[in-house]
Coordinates of N, CA and C in Angstrom, one line a residue:
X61 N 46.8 49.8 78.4 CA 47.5 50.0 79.7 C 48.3 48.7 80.0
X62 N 49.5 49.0 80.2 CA 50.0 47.7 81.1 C 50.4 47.4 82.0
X63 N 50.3 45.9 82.3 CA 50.0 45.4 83.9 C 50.5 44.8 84.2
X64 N 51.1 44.3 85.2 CA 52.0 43.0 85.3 C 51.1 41.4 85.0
X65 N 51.7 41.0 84.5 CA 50.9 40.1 83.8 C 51.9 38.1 84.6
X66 N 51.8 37.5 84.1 CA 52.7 36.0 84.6 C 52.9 35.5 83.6
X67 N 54.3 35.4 83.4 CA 55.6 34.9 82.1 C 54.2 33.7 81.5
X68 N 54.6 32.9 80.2 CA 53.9 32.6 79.4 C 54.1 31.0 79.9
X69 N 55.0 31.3 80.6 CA 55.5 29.2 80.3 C 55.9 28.7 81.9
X70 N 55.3 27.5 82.2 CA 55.7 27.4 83.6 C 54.7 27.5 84.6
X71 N 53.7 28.3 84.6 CA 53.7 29.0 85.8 C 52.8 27.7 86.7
X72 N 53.3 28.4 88.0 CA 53.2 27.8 89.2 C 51.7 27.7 89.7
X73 N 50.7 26.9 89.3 CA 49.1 26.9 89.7 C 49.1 25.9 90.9
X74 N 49.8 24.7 91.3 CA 49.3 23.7 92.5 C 51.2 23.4 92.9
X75 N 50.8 22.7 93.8 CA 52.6 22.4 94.9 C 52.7 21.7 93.9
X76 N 53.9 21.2 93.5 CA 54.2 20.0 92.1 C 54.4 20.5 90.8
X77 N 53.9 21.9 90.8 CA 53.6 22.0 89.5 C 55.3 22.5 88.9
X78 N 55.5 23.0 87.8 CA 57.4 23.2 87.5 C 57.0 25.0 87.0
X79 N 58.2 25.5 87.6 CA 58.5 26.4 87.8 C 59.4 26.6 86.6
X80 N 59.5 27.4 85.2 CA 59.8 27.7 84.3 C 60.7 29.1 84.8
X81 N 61.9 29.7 84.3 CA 62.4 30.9 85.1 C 63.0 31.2 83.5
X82 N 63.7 32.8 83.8 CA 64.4 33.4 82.6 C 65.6 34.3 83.4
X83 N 66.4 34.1 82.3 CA 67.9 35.1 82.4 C 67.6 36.4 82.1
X84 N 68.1 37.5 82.8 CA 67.9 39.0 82.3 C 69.4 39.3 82.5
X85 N 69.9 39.9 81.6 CA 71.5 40.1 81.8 C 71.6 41.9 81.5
X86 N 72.0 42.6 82.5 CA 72.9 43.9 82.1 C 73.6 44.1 81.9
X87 N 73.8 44.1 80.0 CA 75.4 44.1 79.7 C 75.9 45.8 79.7
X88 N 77.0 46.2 80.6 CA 76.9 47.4 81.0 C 78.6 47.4 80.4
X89 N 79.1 48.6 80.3 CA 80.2 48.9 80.0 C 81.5 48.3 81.5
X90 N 80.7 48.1 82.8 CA 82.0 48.1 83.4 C 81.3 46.7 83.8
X91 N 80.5 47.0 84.4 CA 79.8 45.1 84.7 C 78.6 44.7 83.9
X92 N 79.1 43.1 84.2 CA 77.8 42.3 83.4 C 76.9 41.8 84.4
X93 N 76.0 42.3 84.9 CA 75.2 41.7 85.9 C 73.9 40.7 85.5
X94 N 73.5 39.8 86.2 CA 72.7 38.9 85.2 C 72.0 38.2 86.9
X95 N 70.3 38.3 86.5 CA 69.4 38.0 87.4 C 68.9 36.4 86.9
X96 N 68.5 35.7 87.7 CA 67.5 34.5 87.6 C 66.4 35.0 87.9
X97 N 65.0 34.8 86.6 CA 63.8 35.3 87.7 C 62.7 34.8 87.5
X98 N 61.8 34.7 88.7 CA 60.6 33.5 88.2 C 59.3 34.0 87.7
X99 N 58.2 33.5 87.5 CA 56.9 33.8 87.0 C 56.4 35.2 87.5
X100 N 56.8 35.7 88.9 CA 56.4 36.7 89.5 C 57.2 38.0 89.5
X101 N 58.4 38.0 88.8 CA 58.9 38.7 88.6 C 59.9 39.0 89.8
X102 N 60.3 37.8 90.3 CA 61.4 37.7 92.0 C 62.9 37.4 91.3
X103 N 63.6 38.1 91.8 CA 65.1 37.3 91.2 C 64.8 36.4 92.5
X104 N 65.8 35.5 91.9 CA 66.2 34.0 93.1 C 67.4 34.2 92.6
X105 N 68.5 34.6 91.4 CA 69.9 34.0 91.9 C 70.4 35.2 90.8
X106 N 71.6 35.5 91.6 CA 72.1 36.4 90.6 C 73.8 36.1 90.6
X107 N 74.3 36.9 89.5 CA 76.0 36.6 89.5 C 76.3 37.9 88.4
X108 N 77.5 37.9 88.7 CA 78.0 39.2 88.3 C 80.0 39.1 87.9
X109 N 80.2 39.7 86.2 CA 81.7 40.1 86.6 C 82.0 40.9 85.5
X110 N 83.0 41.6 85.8 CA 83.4 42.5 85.1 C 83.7 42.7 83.6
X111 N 83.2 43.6 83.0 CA 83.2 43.2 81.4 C 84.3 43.8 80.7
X112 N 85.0 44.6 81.3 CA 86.6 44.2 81.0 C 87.1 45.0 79.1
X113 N 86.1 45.8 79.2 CA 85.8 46.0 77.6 C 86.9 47.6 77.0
X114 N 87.3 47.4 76.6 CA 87.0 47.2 75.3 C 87.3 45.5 74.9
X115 N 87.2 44.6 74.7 CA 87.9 43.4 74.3 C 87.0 43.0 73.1
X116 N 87.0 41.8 72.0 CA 86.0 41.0 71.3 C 84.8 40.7 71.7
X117 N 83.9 40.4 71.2 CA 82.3 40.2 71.3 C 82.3 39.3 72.0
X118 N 83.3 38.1 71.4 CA 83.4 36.5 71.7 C 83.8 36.7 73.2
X119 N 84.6 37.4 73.6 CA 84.9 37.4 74.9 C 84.3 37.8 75.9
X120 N 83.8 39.2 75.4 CA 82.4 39.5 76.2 C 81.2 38.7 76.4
X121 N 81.0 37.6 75.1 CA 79.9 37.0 75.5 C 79.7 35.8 76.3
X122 N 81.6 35.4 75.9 CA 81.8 34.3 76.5 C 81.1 34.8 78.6
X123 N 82.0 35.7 78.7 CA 81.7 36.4 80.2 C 79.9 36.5 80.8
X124 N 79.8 36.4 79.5 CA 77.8 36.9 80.0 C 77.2 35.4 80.4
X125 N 77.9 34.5 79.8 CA 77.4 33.0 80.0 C 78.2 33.0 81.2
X126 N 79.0 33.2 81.7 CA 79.8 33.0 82.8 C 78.9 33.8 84.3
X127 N 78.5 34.6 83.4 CA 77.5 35.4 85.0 C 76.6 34.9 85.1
X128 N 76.0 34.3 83.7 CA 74.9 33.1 83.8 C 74.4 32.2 84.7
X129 N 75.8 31.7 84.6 CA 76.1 30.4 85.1 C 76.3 30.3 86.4
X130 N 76.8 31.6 87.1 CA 77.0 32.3 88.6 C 75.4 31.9 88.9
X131 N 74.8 32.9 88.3 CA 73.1 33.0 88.5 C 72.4 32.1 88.8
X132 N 72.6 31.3 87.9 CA 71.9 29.5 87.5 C 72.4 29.1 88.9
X133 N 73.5 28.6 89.0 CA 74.1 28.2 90.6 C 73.7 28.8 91.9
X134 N 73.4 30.2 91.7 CA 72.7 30.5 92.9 C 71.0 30.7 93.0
X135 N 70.8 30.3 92.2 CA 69.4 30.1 92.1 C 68.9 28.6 92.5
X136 N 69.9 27.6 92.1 CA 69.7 26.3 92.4 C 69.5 25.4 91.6
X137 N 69.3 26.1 90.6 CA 68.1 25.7 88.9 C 69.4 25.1 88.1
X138 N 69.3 24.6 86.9 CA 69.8 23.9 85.9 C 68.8 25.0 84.5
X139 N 70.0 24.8 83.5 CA 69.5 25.2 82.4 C 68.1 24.8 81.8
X140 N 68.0 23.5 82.1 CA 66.8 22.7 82.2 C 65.2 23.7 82.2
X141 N 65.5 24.3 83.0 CA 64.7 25.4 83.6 C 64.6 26.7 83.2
X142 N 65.3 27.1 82.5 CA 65.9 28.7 81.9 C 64.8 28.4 80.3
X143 N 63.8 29.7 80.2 CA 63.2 29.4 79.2 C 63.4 30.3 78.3
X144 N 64.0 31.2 78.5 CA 65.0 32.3 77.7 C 65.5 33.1 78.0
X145 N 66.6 33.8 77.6 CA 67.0 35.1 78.0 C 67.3 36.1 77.3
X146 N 67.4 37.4 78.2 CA 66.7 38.7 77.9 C 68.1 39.4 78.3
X147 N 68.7 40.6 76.8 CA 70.0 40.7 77.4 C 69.6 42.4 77.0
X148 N 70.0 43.0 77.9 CA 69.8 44.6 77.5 C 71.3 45.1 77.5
X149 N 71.8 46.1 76.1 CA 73.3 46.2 75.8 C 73.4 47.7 75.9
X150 N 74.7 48.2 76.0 CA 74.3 49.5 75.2 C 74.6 49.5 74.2
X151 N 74.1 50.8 73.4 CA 74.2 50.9 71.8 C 72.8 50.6 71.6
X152 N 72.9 50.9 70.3 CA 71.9 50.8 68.8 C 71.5 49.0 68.7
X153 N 70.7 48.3 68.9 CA 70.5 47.0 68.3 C 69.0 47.1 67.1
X154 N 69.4 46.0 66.6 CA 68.8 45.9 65.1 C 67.5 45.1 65.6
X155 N 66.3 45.4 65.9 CA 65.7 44.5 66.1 C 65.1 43.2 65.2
X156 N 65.9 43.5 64.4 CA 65.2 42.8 62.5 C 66.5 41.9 62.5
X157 N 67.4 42.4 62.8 CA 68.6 41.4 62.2 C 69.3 40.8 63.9
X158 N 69.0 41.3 65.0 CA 69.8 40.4 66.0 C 71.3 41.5 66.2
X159 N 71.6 42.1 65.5 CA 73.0 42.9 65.6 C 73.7 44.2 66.7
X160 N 73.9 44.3 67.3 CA 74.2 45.5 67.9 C 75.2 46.5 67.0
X161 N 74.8 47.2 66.4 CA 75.0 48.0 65.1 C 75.9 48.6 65.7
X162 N 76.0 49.3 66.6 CA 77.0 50.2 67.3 C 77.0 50.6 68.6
X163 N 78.1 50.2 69.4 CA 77.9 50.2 70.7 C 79.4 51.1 70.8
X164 N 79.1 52.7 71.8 CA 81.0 53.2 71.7 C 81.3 52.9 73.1
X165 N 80.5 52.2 74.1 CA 81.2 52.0 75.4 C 81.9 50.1 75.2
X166 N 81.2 50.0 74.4 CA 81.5 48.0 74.1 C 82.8 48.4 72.7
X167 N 82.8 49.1 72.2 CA 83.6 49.0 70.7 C 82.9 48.3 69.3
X168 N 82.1 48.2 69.9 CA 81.3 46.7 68.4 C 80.5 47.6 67.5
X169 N 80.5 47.7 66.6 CA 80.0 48.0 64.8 C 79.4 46.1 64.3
X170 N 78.3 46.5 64.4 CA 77.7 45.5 63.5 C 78.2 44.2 63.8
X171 N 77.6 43.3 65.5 CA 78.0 42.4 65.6 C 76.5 41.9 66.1
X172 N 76.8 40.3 65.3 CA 75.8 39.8 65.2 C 75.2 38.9 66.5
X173 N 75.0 39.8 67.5 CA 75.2 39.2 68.6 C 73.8 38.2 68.9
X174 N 72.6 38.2 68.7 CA 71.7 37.6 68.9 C 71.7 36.1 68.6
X175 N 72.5 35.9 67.2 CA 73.0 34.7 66.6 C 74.2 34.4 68.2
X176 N 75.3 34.8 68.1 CA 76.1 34.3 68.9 C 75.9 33.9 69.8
X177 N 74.7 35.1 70.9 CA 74.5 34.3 72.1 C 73.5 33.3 72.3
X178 N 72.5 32.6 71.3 CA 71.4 31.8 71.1 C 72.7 30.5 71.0
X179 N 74.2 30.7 70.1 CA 74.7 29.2 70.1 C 75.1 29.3 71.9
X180 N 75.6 29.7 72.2 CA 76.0 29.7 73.5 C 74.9 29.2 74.8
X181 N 73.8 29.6 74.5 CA 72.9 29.4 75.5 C 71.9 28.3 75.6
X182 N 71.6 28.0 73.9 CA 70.7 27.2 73.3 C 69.6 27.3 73.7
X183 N 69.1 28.6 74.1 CA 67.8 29.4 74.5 C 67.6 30.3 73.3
X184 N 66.1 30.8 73.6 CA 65.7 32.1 72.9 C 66.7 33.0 73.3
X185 N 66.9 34.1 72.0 CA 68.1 35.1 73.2 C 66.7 36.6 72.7
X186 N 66.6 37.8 73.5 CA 65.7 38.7 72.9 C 67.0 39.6 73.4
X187 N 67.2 40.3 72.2 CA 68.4 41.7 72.7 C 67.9 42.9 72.5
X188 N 68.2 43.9 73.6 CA 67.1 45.3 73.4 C 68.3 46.4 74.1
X189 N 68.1 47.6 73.8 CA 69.1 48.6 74.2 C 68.8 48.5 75.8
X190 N 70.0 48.8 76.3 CA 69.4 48.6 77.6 C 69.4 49.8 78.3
X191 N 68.7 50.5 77.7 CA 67.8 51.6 78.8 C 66.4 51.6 77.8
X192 N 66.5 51.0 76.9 CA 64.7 50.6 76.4 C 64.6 49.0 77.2
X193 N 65.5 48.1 78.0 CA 65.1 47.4 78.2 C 64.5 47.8 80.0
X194 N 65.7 48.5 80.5 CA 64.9 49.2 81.6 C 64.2 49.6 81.8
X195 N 63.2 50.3 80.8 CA 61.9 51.4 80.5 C 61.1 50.4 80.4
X196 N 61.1 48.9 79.7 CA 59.9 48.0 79.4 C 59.8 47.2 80.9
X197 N 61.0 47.1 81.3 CA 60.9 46.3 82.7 C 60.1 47.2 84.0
X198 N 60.6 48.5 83.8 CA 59.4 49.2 84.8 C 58.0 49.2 84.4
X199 N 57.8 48.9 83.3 CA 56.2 48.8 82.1 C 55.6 47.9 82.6
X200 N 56.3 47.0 83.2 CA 55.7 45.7 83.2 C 55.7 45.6 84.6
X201 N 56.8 45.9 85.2 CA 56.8 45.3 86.8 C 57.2 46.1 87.9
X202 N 57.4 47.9 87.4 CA 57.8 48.9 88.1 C 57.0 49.5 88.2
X203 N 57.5 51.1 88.7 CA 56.6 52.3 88.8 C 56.6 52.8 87.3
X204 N 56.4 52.1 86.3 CA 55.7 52.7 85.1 C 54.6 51.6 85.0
X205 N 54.2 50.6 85.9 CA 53.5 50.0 85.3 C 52.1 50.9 85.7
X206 N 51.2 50.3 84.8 CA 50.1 51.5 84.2 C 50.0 52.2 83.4
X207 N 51.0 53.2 83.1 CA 51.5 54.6 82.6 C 51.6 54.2 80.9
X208 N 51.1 55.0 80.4 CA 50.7 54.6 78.6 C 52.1 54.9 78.2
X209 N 52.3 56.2 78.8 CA 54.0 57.3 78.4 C 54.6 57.6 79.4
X210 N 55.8 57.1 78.7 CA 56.6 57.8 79.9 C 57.9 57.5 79.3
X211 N 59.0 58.0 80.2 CA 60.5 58.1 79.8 C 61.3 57.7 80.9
X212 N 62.3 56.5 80.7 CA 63.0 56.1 81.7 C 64.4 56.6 81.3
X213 N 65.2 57.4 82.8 CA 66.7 57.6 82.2 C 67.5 56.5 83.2
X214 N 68.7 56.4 82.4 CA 69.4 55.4 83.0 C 70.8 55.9 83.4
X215 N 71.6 55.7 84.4 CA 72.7 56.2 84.6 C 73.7 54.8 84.9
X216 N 74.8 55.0 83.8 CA 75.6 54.1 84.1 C 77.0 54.6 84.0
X217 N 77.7 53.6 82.9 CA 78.8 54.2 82.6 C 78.6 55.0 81.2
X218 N 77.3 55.5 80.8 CA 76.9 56.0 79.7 C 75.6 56.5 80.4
X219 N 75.0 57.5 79.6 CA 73.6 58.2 80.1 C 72.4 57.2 79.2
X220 N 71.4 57.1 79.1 CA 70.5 56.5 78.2 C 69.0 57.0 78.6
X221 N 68.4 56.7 77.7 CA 66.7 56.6 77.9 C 66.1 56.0 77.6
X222 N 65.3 55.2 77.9 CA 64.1 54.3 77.1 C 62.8 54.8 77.4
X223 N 61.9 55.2 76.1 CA 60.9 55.8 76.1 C 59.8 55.0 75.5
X224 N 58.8 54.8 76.4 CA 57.4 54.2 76.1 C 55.9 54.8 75.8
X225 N 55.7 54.5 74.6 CA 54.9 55.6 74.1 C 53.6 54.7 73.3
X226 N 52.2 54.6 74.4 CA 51.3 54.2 74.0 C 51.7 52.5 74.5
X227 N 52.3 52.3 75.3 CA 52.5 51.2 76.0 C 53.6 50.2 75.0
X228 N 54.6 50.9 74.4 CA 55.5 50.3 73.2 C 56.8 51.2 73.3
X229 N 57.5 50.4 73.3 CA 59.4 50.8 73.1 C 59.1 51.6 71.9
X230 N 59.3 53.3 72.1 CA 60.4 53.4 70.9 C 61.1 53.6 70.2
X231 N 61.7 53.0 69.2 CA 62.8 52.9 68.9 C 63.3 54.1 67.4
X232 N 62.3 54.5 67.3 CA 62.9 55.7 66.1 C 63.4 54.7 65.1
X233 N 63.2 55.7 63.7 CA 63.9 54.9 62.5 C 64.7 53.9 62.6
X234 N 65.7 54.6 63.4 CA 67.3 53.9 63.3 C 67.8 53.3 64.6
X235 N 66.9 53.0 65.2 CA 66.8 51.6 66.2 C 67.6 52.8 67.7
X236 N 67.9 54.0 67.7 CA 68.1 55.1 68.5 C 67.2 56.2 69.0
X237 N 65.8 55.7 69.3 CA 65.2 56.9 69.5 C 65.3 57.1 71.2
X238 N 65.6 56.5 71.8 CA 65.9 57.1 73.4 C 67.3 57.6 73.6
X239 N 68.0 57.5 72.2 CA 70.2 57.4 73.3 C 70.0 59.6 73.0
X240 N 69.2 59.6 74.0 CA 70.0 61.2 74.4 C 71.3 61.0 75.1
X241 N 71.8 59.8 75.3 CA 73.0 60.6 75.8 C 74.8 60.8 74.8
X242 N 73.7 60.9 73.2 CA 74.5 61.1 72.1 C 74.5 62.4 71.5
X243 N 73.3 63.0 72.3 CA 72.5 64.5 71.9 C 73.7 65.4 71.6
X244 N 74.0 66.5 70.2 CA 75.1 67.4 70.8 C 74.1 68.9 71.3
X245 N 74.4 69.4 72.3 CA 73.6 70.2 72.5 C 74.6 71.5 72.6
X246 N 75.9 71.4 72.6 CA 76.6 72.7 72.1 C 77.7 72.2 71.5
X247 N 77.8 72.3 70.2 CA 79.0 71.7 69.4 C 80.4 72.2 70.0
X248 N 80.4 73.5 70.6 CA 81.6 73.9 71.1 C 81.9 73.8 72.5
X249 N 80.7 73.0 73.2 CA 80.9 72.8 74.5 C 81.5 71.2 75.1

């Protein structure tokens, strides 16, 4: 079963003590939105801008640091303090190689984004489809927490699902087992 639990690093036991926080970024087809958030699962700072896409990876990621950095500022914090970040994309991501194999609302085939955004941030980077990263964040700190199974759908500028099964993302063979919103369900429709 899972439960909300308190991030691994940091955490807050006496007045004094340091407050360790993490990046969660929504890389979405039309915005990049990106939270600051602490041991308890609170945003304190967020920033947000438009991802402007189709364009290069480089450019897009450059922008994701850019909402970052919005975030970081309004949170108060310095990188100092940022103990990794968590980016949920759409498309297919490789969990073995770091890559987002195929994204059709971003344009990217096989970009090795985990590498790129780890030089940029000089953090851990963890990259997950982001409607399986939506389905593990309600796992953990929503109304799925508890729930062994279940199915989250996501509505953006793309449809998605992330499905939790036995308290685990997942991800089918080919790193796609939630994108119903690729399903053909009448070839002539």
């Amino acid at each position: 079963m899972l439960r909300p639990r308190k991030l691994t690093h940091g955490i807050k036991l006496n007045k004094g003590d340091i407050i360790m926080y993490r990046i969660g970024v929504d890389l979405g087809g039309t915005n990049i939105a990106v939270g600051v958030i602490d041991e308890n699962y609170k945003i304190v700072g967020r920033g947000k801008v438009k991802t402007n896409a189709p364009r290069p990876a480089e450019e897009i990621f450059d922008s994701i640091k850019e909402a970052a950095d919005l975030a970081i500022a309004d949170a108060g914090i310095s990188y100092d303090d940022i103990v990794s970040v968590g980016i949920g994309t759409p498309g297919s991501v490789n969990k073995d190689t770091g890559a987002i194999e195929f994204s059709n609302n971003l344009k990217f085939h096989n970009v090795p984004a985990k590498q790129m955004l780890e030089e940029r941030f000089r953090k851990p980077v963890y990259l997950e489809n982001d409607a399986n990263a939506a389905a593990l964040g309600e796992a953990v700190a929503g109304c799925g927490n508890g729930v062994k199974n279940f199915v989250a759908v996501t509505l953006g500028t793309g449809v998605g699902s992330g499905i939790i099964i036995d308290g685990k993302i997942y991800r089918g063979s080919n790193f796609c087992g939630g994108e119903m919103g690729h399903m053909v369900i009448n070839v002539d429709g």
